[in-house]
Amino acid sequence: IEKSNYAPKQIADNLKIPLSTLENLMNGDFEYFSKVSLTDVAKRLSSMLGEEINVIFEDEELKEEGQLKKKDTTYNKLRIFQFLMVAFLIVNLIFLYFLIQDLRFYNNILQRNIYTLNIINRGTSEIYVNKTVVPPNQNIQIQLAFGENLEIHGNQGETVIETPLVKYTVKLEDFEVSLSYGND
């Protein structure tokens, strides 16, 4: 306003405001003005002088700062969420790896249709497993296919038969072990 070719009285008349109001605006005293009236005066003064005049209010500056803080917290929450999702996926992949290993093991057993049996003699005398002698407190591994039988004789104590899935303890003197589909 001070650098323009217009006198303050002429500017006040063109803006249709009293000269005292224009002087308050020029002195930076915005206390008695509303946002709407300041925006309106700025638009009319802008068209009169041919220059762009913008009015920025303090609460808008604070609002912009608040929005920046909100964006920062939103970004941090997004990063935490992404980290948790990646950690969750890694844990699930590890779990799937071990699950697949177990499935391969049992699938291999089922496809071969052969069980490896570990027979442990916990008795005080030797036992005979299909004519093979097993001394006391010793063990023997035998592969047994479905439908085949094992005959165990001379058991005086306890005999343990371990399969890949189950462990059996037998206290009979003479017995027979047979594997069939779906039954042990």
PDB file of C-alpha atoms in Angstrom:
ATOM      1  CA  ILE A   1       0.000   0.000   0.000  1.00  0.00           C
ATOM      2  CA  GLU A   2       2.827   2.384   0.886  1.00  0.00           C
ATOM      3  CA  LYS A   3       4.650   1.750  -2.424  1.00  0.00           C
ATOM      4  CA  SER A   4       1.531   2.227  -4.546  1.00  0.00           C
ATOM      5  CA  ASN A   5       0.565   5.362  -6.450  1.00  0.00           C
ATOM      6  CA  TYR A   6      -2.613   5.685  -4.382  1.00  0.00           C
ATOM      7  CA  ALA A   7      -3.125   7.812  -1.288  1.00  0.00           C
ATOM      8  CA  PRO A   8      -4.399   6.006   1.852  1.00  0.00           C
ATOM      9  CA  LYS A   9      -7.709   7.939   1.689  1.00  0.00           C
ATOM     10  CA  GLN A  10      -8.204   6.889  -1.943  1.00  0.00           C
ATOM     11  CA  ILE A  11      -7.478   3.220  -1.095  1.00  0.00           C
ATOM     12  CA  ALA A  12      -9.906   3.358   1.855  1.00  0.00           C
ATOM     13  CA  ASP A  13     -12.621   4.782  -0.404  1.00  0.00           C
ATOM     14  CA  ASN A  14     -12.054   2.112  -3.102  1.00  0.00           C
ATOM     15  CA  LEU A  15     -12.136  -0.672  -0.480  1.00  0.00           C
ATOM     16  CA  LYS A  16     -15.234   0.929   1.073  1.00  0.00           C
ATOM     17  CA  ILE A  17     -13.744   0.895   4.568  1.00  0.00           C
ATOM     18  CA  PRO A  18     -13.022   3.782   6.960  1.00  0.00           C
ATOM     19  CA  LEU A  19      -9.548   5.314   6.925  1.00  0.00           C
ATOM     20  CA  SER A  20      -8.987   4.288  10.574  1.00  0.00           C
ATOM     21  CA  THR A  21      -9.648   0.655   9.643  1.00  0.00           C
ATOM     22  CA  LEU A  22      -7.110   0.892   6.820  1.00  0.00           C
ATOM     23  CA  GLU A  23      -4.579   2.405   9.234  1.00  0.00           C
ATOM     24  CA  ASN A  24      -5.180  -0.497  11.683  1.00  0.00           C
ATOM     25  CA  LEU A  25      -4.550  -2.957   8.841  1.00  0.00           C
ATOM     26  CA  MET A  26      -1.368  -1.138   7.822  1.00  0.00           C
ATOM     27  CA  ASN A  27      -0.126  -1.178  11.448  1.00  0.00           C
ATOM     28  CA  GLY A  28      -0.748  -4.950  11.726  1.00  0.00           C
ATOM     29  CA  ASP A  29      -3.571  -4.616  14.242  1.00  0.00           C
ATOM     30  CA  PHE A  30      -5.924  -7.422  13.116  1.00  0.00           C
ATOM     31  CA  GLU A  31      -7.609  -7.860  16.460  1.00  0.00           C
ATOM     32  CA  TYR A  32     -11.040  -6.544  15.472  1.00  0.00           C
ATOM     33  CA  PHE A  33     -11.237  -8.240  12.077  1.00  0.00           C
ATOM     34  CA  SER A  34     -12.775 -11.565  11.205  1.00  0.00           C
ATOM     35  CA  LYS A  35     -11.136 -14.008   8.806  1.00  0.00           C
ATOM     36  CA  VAL A  36     -13.827 -13.366   6.233  1.00  0.00           C
ATOM     37  CA  SER A  37     -13.411  -9.582   6.316  1.00  0.00           C
ATOM     38  CA  LEU A  38      -9.612  -9.823   6.106  1.00  0.00           C
ATOM     39  CA  THR A  39      -9.861 -12.203   3.158  1.00  0.00           C
ATOM     40  CA  ASP A  40     -12.368  -9.898   1.444  1.00  0.00           C
ATOM     41  CA  VAL A  41     -10.198  -6.788   1.980  1.00  0.00           C
ATOM     42  CA  ALA A  42      -7.154  -8.684   0.664  1.00  0.00           C
ATOM     43  CA  LYS A  43      -9.036  -9.718  -2.504  1.00  0.00           C
ATOM     44  CA  ARG A  44     -10.301  -6.191  -3.207  1.00  0.00           C
ATOM     45  CA  LEU A  45      -6.892  -4.657  -2.502  1.00  0.00           C
ATOM     46  CA  SER A  46      -5.269  -7.274  -4.736  1.00  0.00           C
ATOM     47  CA  SER A  47      -7.549  -6.415  -7.671  1.00  0.00           C
ATOM     48  CA  MET A  48      -7.061  -2.692  -7.088  1.00  0.00           C
ATOM     49  CA  LEU A  49      -3.252  -2.791  -6.922  1.00  0.00           C
ATOM     50  CA  GLY A  50      -2.824  -5.581  -9.478  1.00  0.00           C
ATOM     51  CA  GLU A  51      -0.717  -7.649  -7.087  1.00  0.00           C
ATOM     52  CA  GLU A  52      -1.500 -10.941  -5.434  1.00  0.00           C
ATOM     53  CA  ILE A  53      -2.098 -10.609  -1.711  1.00  0.00           C
ATOM     54  CA  ASN A  54      -2.473 -13.740   0.418  1.00  0.00           C
ATOM     55  CA  VAL A  55      -3.742 -13.836   3.974  1.00  0.00           C
ATOM     56  CA  ILE A  56      -2.345 -16.595   6.173  1.00  0.00           C
ATOM     57  CA  PHE A  57      -3.857 -17.144   9.582  1.00  0.00           C
ATOM     58  CA  GLU A  58      -1.966 -18.577  12.567  1.00  0.00           C
ATOM     59  CA  ASP A  59      -4.407 -21.416  13.112  1.00  0.00           C
ATOM     60  CA  GLU A  60      -3.824 -22.547   9.514  1.00  0.00           C
ATOM     61  CA  GLU A  61      -0.071 -22.661  10.183  1.00  0.00           C
ATOM     62  CA  LEU A  62      -0.693 -24.685  13.321  1.00  0.00           C
ATOM     63  CA  LYS A  63      -3.056 -26.918  11.379  1.00  0.00           C
ATOM     64  CA  GLU A  64      -0.378 -27.553   8.741  1.00  0.00           C
ATOM     65  CA  GLU A  65       2.151 -28.409  11.469  1.00  0.00           C
ATOM     66  CA  GLY A  66      -0.408 -30.758  13.032  1.00  0.00           C
ATOM     67  CA  GLN A  67      -0.971 -32.410   9.670  1.00  0.00           C
ATOM     68  CA  LEU A  68       2.773 -32.900   9.263  1.00  0.00           C
ATOM     69  CA  LYS A  69       2.976 -34.522  12.695  1.00  0.00           C
ATOM     70  CA  LYS A  70      -0.030 -36.675  11.836  1.00  0.00           C
ATOM     71  CA  LYS A  71       1.647 -37.755   8.592  1.00  0.00           C
ATOM     72  CA  ASP A  72       4.811 -38.647  10.538  1.00  0.00           C
ATOM     73  CA  THR A  73       2.896 -40.787  13.042  1.00  0.00           C
ATOM     74  CA  THR A  74       0.932 -42.415  10.214  1.00  0.00           C
ATOM     75  CA  TYR A  75       4.200 -43.209   8.444  1.00  0.00           C
ATOM     76  CA  ASN A  76       5.651 -44.676  11.656  1.00  0.00           C
ATOM     77  CA  LYS A  77       2.557 -46.819  12.173  1.00  0.00           C
ATOM     78  CA  LEU A  78       2.829 -48.037   8.585  1.00  0.00           C
ATOM     79  CA  ARG A  79       6.497 -48.965   9.099  1.00  0.00           C
ATOM     80  CA  ILE A  80       5.656 -50.871  12.293  1.00  0.00           C
ATOM     81  CA  PHE A  81       2.836 -52.693  10.500  1.00  0.00           C
ATOM     82  CA  GLN A  82       5.143 -53.598   7.603  1.00  0.00           C
ATOM     83  CA  PHE A  83       7.799 -54.874  10.007  1.00  0.00           C
ATOM     84  CA  LEU A  84       5.254 -57.024  11.858  1.00  0.00           C
ATOM     85  CA  MET A  85       3.914 -58.457   8.601  1.00  0.00           C
ATOM     86  CA  VAL A  86       7.408 -59.365   7.389  1.00  0.00           C
ATOM     87  CA  ALA A  87       8.238 -60.985  10.746  1.00  0.00           C
ATOM     88  CA  PHE A  88       4.947 -62.903  10.659  1.00  0.00           C
ATOM     89  CA  LEU A  89       5.672 -64.147   7.135  1.00  0.00           C
ATOM     90  CA  ILE A  90       9.194 -65.248   8.079  1.00  0.00           C
ATOM     91  CA  VAL A  91       7.903 -67.197  11.092  1.00  0.00           C
ATOM     92  CA  ASN A  92       5.247 -68.839   8.912  1.00  0.00           C
ATOM     93  CA  LEU A  93       7.806 -69.784   6.265  1.00  0.00           C
ATOM     94  CA  ILE A  94      10.010 -71.407   8.907  1.00  0.00           C
ATOM     95  CA  PHE A  95       7.013 -73.302  10.266  1.00  0.00           C
ATOM     96  CA  LEU A  96       6.071 -74.438   6.746  1.00  0.00           C
ATOM     97  CA  TYR A  97       9.631 -75.610   6.111  1.00  0.00           C
ATOM     98  CA  PHE A  98       9.573 -77.924   9.135  1.00  0.00           C
ATOM     99  CA  LEU A  99       6.053 -79.079   8.342  1.00  0.00           C
ATOM    100  CA  ILE A 100       7.064 -80.005   4.798  1.00  0.00           C
ATOM    101  CA  GLN A 101      10.097 -81.901   6.128  1.00  0.00           C
ATOM    102  CA  ASP A 102       7.836 -83.979   8.388  1.00  0.00           C
ATOM    103  CA  LEU A 103       5.403 -84.605   5.557  1.00  0.00           C
ATOM    104  CA  ARG A 104       8.220 -85.762   3.276  1.00  0.00           C
ATOM    105  CA  PHE A 105       9.481 -88.149   5.961  1.00  0.00           C
ATOM    106  CA  TYR A 106       6.094 -89.779   6.515  1.00  0.00           C
ATOM    107  CA  ASN A 107       5.294 -89.793   2.809  1.00  0.00           C
ATOM    108  CA  ASN A 108       8.579 -91.592   2.153  1.00  0.00           C
ATOM    109  CA  ILE A 109       7.652 -94.230   4.725  1.00  0.00           C
ATOM    110  CA  LEU A 110       4.229 -94.717   3.196  1.00  0.00           C
ATOM    111  CA  GLN A 111       5.541 -94.915  -0.374  1.00  0.00           C
ATOM    112  CA  ARG A 112       8.165 -97.522   0.444  1.00  0.00           C
ATOM    113  CA  ASN A 113       5.685 -99.550   2.520  1.00  0.00           C
ATOM    114  CA  ILE A 114       8.616-100.622   4.682  1.00  0.00           C
ATOM    115  CA  TYR A 115       8.968 -99.919   8.387  1.00  0.00           C
ATOM    116  CA  THR A 116      12.303 -99.948  10.125  1.00  0.00           C
ATOM    117  CA  LEU A 117      11.748-101.587  13.496  1.00  0.00           C
ATOM    118  CA  ASN A 118      14.178-101.266  16.350  1.00  0.00           C
ATOM    119  CA  ILE A 119      13.825-104.272  18.683  1.00  0.00           C
ATOM    120  CA  ILE A 120      15.418-103.835  22.114  1.00  0.00           C
ATOM    121  CA  ASN A 121      15.904-106.782  24.494  1.00  0.00           C
ATOM    122  CA  ARG A 122      15.586-105.467  28.066  1.00  0.00           C
ATOM    123  CA  GLY A 123      15.383-108.931  29.542  1.00  0.00           C
ATOM    124  CA  THR A 124      18.015-111.038  31.323  1.00  0.00           C
ATOM    125  CA  SER A 125      18.281-113.723  28.621  1.00  0.00           C
ATOM    126  CA  GLU A 126      18.757-113.655  24.890  1.00  0.00           C
ATOM    127  CA  ILE A 127      15.785-113.627  22.515  1.00  0.00           C
ATOM    128  CA  TYR A 128      15.391-114.943  18.991  1.00  0.00           C
ATOM    129  CA  VAL A 129      14.014-112.625  16.303  1.00  0.00           C
ATOM    130  CA  ASN A 130      13.367-114.695  13.149  1.00  0.00           C
ATOM    131  CA  LYS A 131      16.254-116.981  14.147  1.00  0.00           C
ATOM    132  CA  THR A 132      18.571-114.004  14.853  1.00  0.00           C
ATOM    133  CA  VAL A 133      19.939-113.910  18.403  1.00  0.00           C
ATOM    134  CA  VAL A 134      19.654-110.648  20.358  1.00  0.00           C
ATOM    135  CA  PRO A 135      21.695-110.659  23.618  1.00  0.00           C
ATOM    136  CA  PRO A 136      20.335-108.996  26.809  1.00  0.00           C
ATOM    137  CA  ASN A 137      20.304-105.171  26.781  1.00  0.00           C
ATOM    138  CA  GLN A 138      21.101-105.082  23.054  1.00  0.00           C
ATOM    139  CA  ASN A 139      19.038-104.011  20.070  1.00  0.00           C
ATOM    140  CA  ILE A 140      18.624-104.953  16.428  1.00  0.00           C
ATOM    141  CA  GLN A 141      17.107-103.067  13.498  1.00  0.00           C
ATOM    142  CA  ILE A 142      14.932-104.951  11.065  1.00  0.00           C
ATOM    143  CA  GLN A 143      13.033-103.693   8.036  1.00  0.00           C
ATOM    144  CA  LEU A 144       9.548-105.093   7.841  1.00  0.00           C
ATOM    145  CA  ALA A 145       7.221-104.610   4.873  1.00  0.00           C
ATOM    146  CA  PHE A 146       3.442-104.691   5.122  1.00  0.00           C
ATOM    147  CA  GLY A 147       2.129-108.214   5.366  1.00  0.00           C
ATOM    148  CA  GLU A 148       5.414-109.689   6.655  1.00  0.00           C
ATOM    149  CA  ASN A 149       5.694-111.222  10.119  1.00  0.00           C
ATOM    150  CA  LEU A 150       8.329-111.234  12.831  1.00  0.00           C
ATOM    151  CA  GLU A 151       8.481-114.081  15.323  1.00  0.00           C
ATOM    152  CA  ILE A 152      10.098-113.431  18.683  1.00  0.00           C
ATOM    153  CA  HIS A 153      10.885-116.377  21.005  1.00  0.00           C
ATOM    154  CA  GLY A 154      12.487-116.780  24.405  1.00  0.00           C
ATOM    155  CA  ASN A 155      11.501-113.428  25.886  1.00  0.00           C
ATOM    156  CA  GLN A 156      12.000-113.619  29.669  1.00  0.00           C
ATOM    157  CA  GLY A 157      11.747-109.929  30.511  1.00  0.00           C
ATOM    158  CA  GLU A 158      10.638-106.974  28.495  1.00  0.00           C
ATOM    159  CA  THR A 159      11.030-106.422  24.757  1.00  0.00           C
ATOM    160  CA  VAL A 160      10.593-102.956  23.233  1.00  0.00           C
ATOM    161  CA  ILE A 161       9.574-102.600  19.594  1.00  0.00           C
ATOM    162  CA  GLU A 162      10.036 -99.086  18.185  1.00  0.00           C
ATOM    163  CA  THR A 163       8.443 -98.061  14.901  1.00  0.00           C
ATOM    164  CA  PRO A 164       8.872 -94.595  13.345  1.00  0.00           C
ATOM    165  CA  LEU A 165       5.520 -93.631  14.832  1.00  0.00           C
ATOM    166  CA  VAL A 166       4.902 -95.732  17.960  1.00  0.00           C
ATOM    167  CA  LYS A 167       6.844 -97.494  20.709  1.00  0.00           C
ATOM    168  CA  TYR A 168       5.497-100.842  22.040  1.00  0.00           C
ATOM    169  CA  THR A 169       6.557-102.674  25.205  1.00  0.00           C
ATOM    170  CA  VAL A 170       5.856-106.446  25.242  1.00  0.00           C
ATOM    171  CA  LYS A 171       6.232-108.873  28.183  1.00  0.00           C
ATOM    172  CA  LEU A 172       5.082-112.079  26.446  1.00  0.00           C
ATOM    173  CA  GLU A 173       7.444-115.061  26.147  1.00  0.00           C
ATOM    174  CA  ASP A 174       6.694-115.913  22.517  1.00  0.00           C
ATOM    175  CA  PHE A 175       4.849-113.536  20.171  1.00  0.00           C
ATOM    176  CA  GLU A 176       4.533-112.494  16.560  1.00  0.00           C
ATOM    177  CA  VAL A 177       4.652-108.983  15.053  1.00  0.00           C
ATOM    178  CA  SER A 178       2.739-108.259  11.865  1.00  0.00           C
ATOM    179  CA  LEU A 179       2.125-105.024   9.950  1.00  0.00           C
ATOM    180  CA  SER A 180      -0.978-104.651   7.860  1.00  0.00           C
ATOM    181  CA  TYR A 181      -2.586-101.675   6.128  1.00  0.00           C
ATOM    182  CA  GLY A 182      -4.171 -99.364   8.672  1.00  0.00           C
ATOM    183  CA  ASN A 183      -3.313-101.586  11.648  1.00  0.00           C
ATOM    184  CA  ASP A 184      -0.218-102.087  13.790  1.00  0.00           C
TER     185      ASP A 184
END
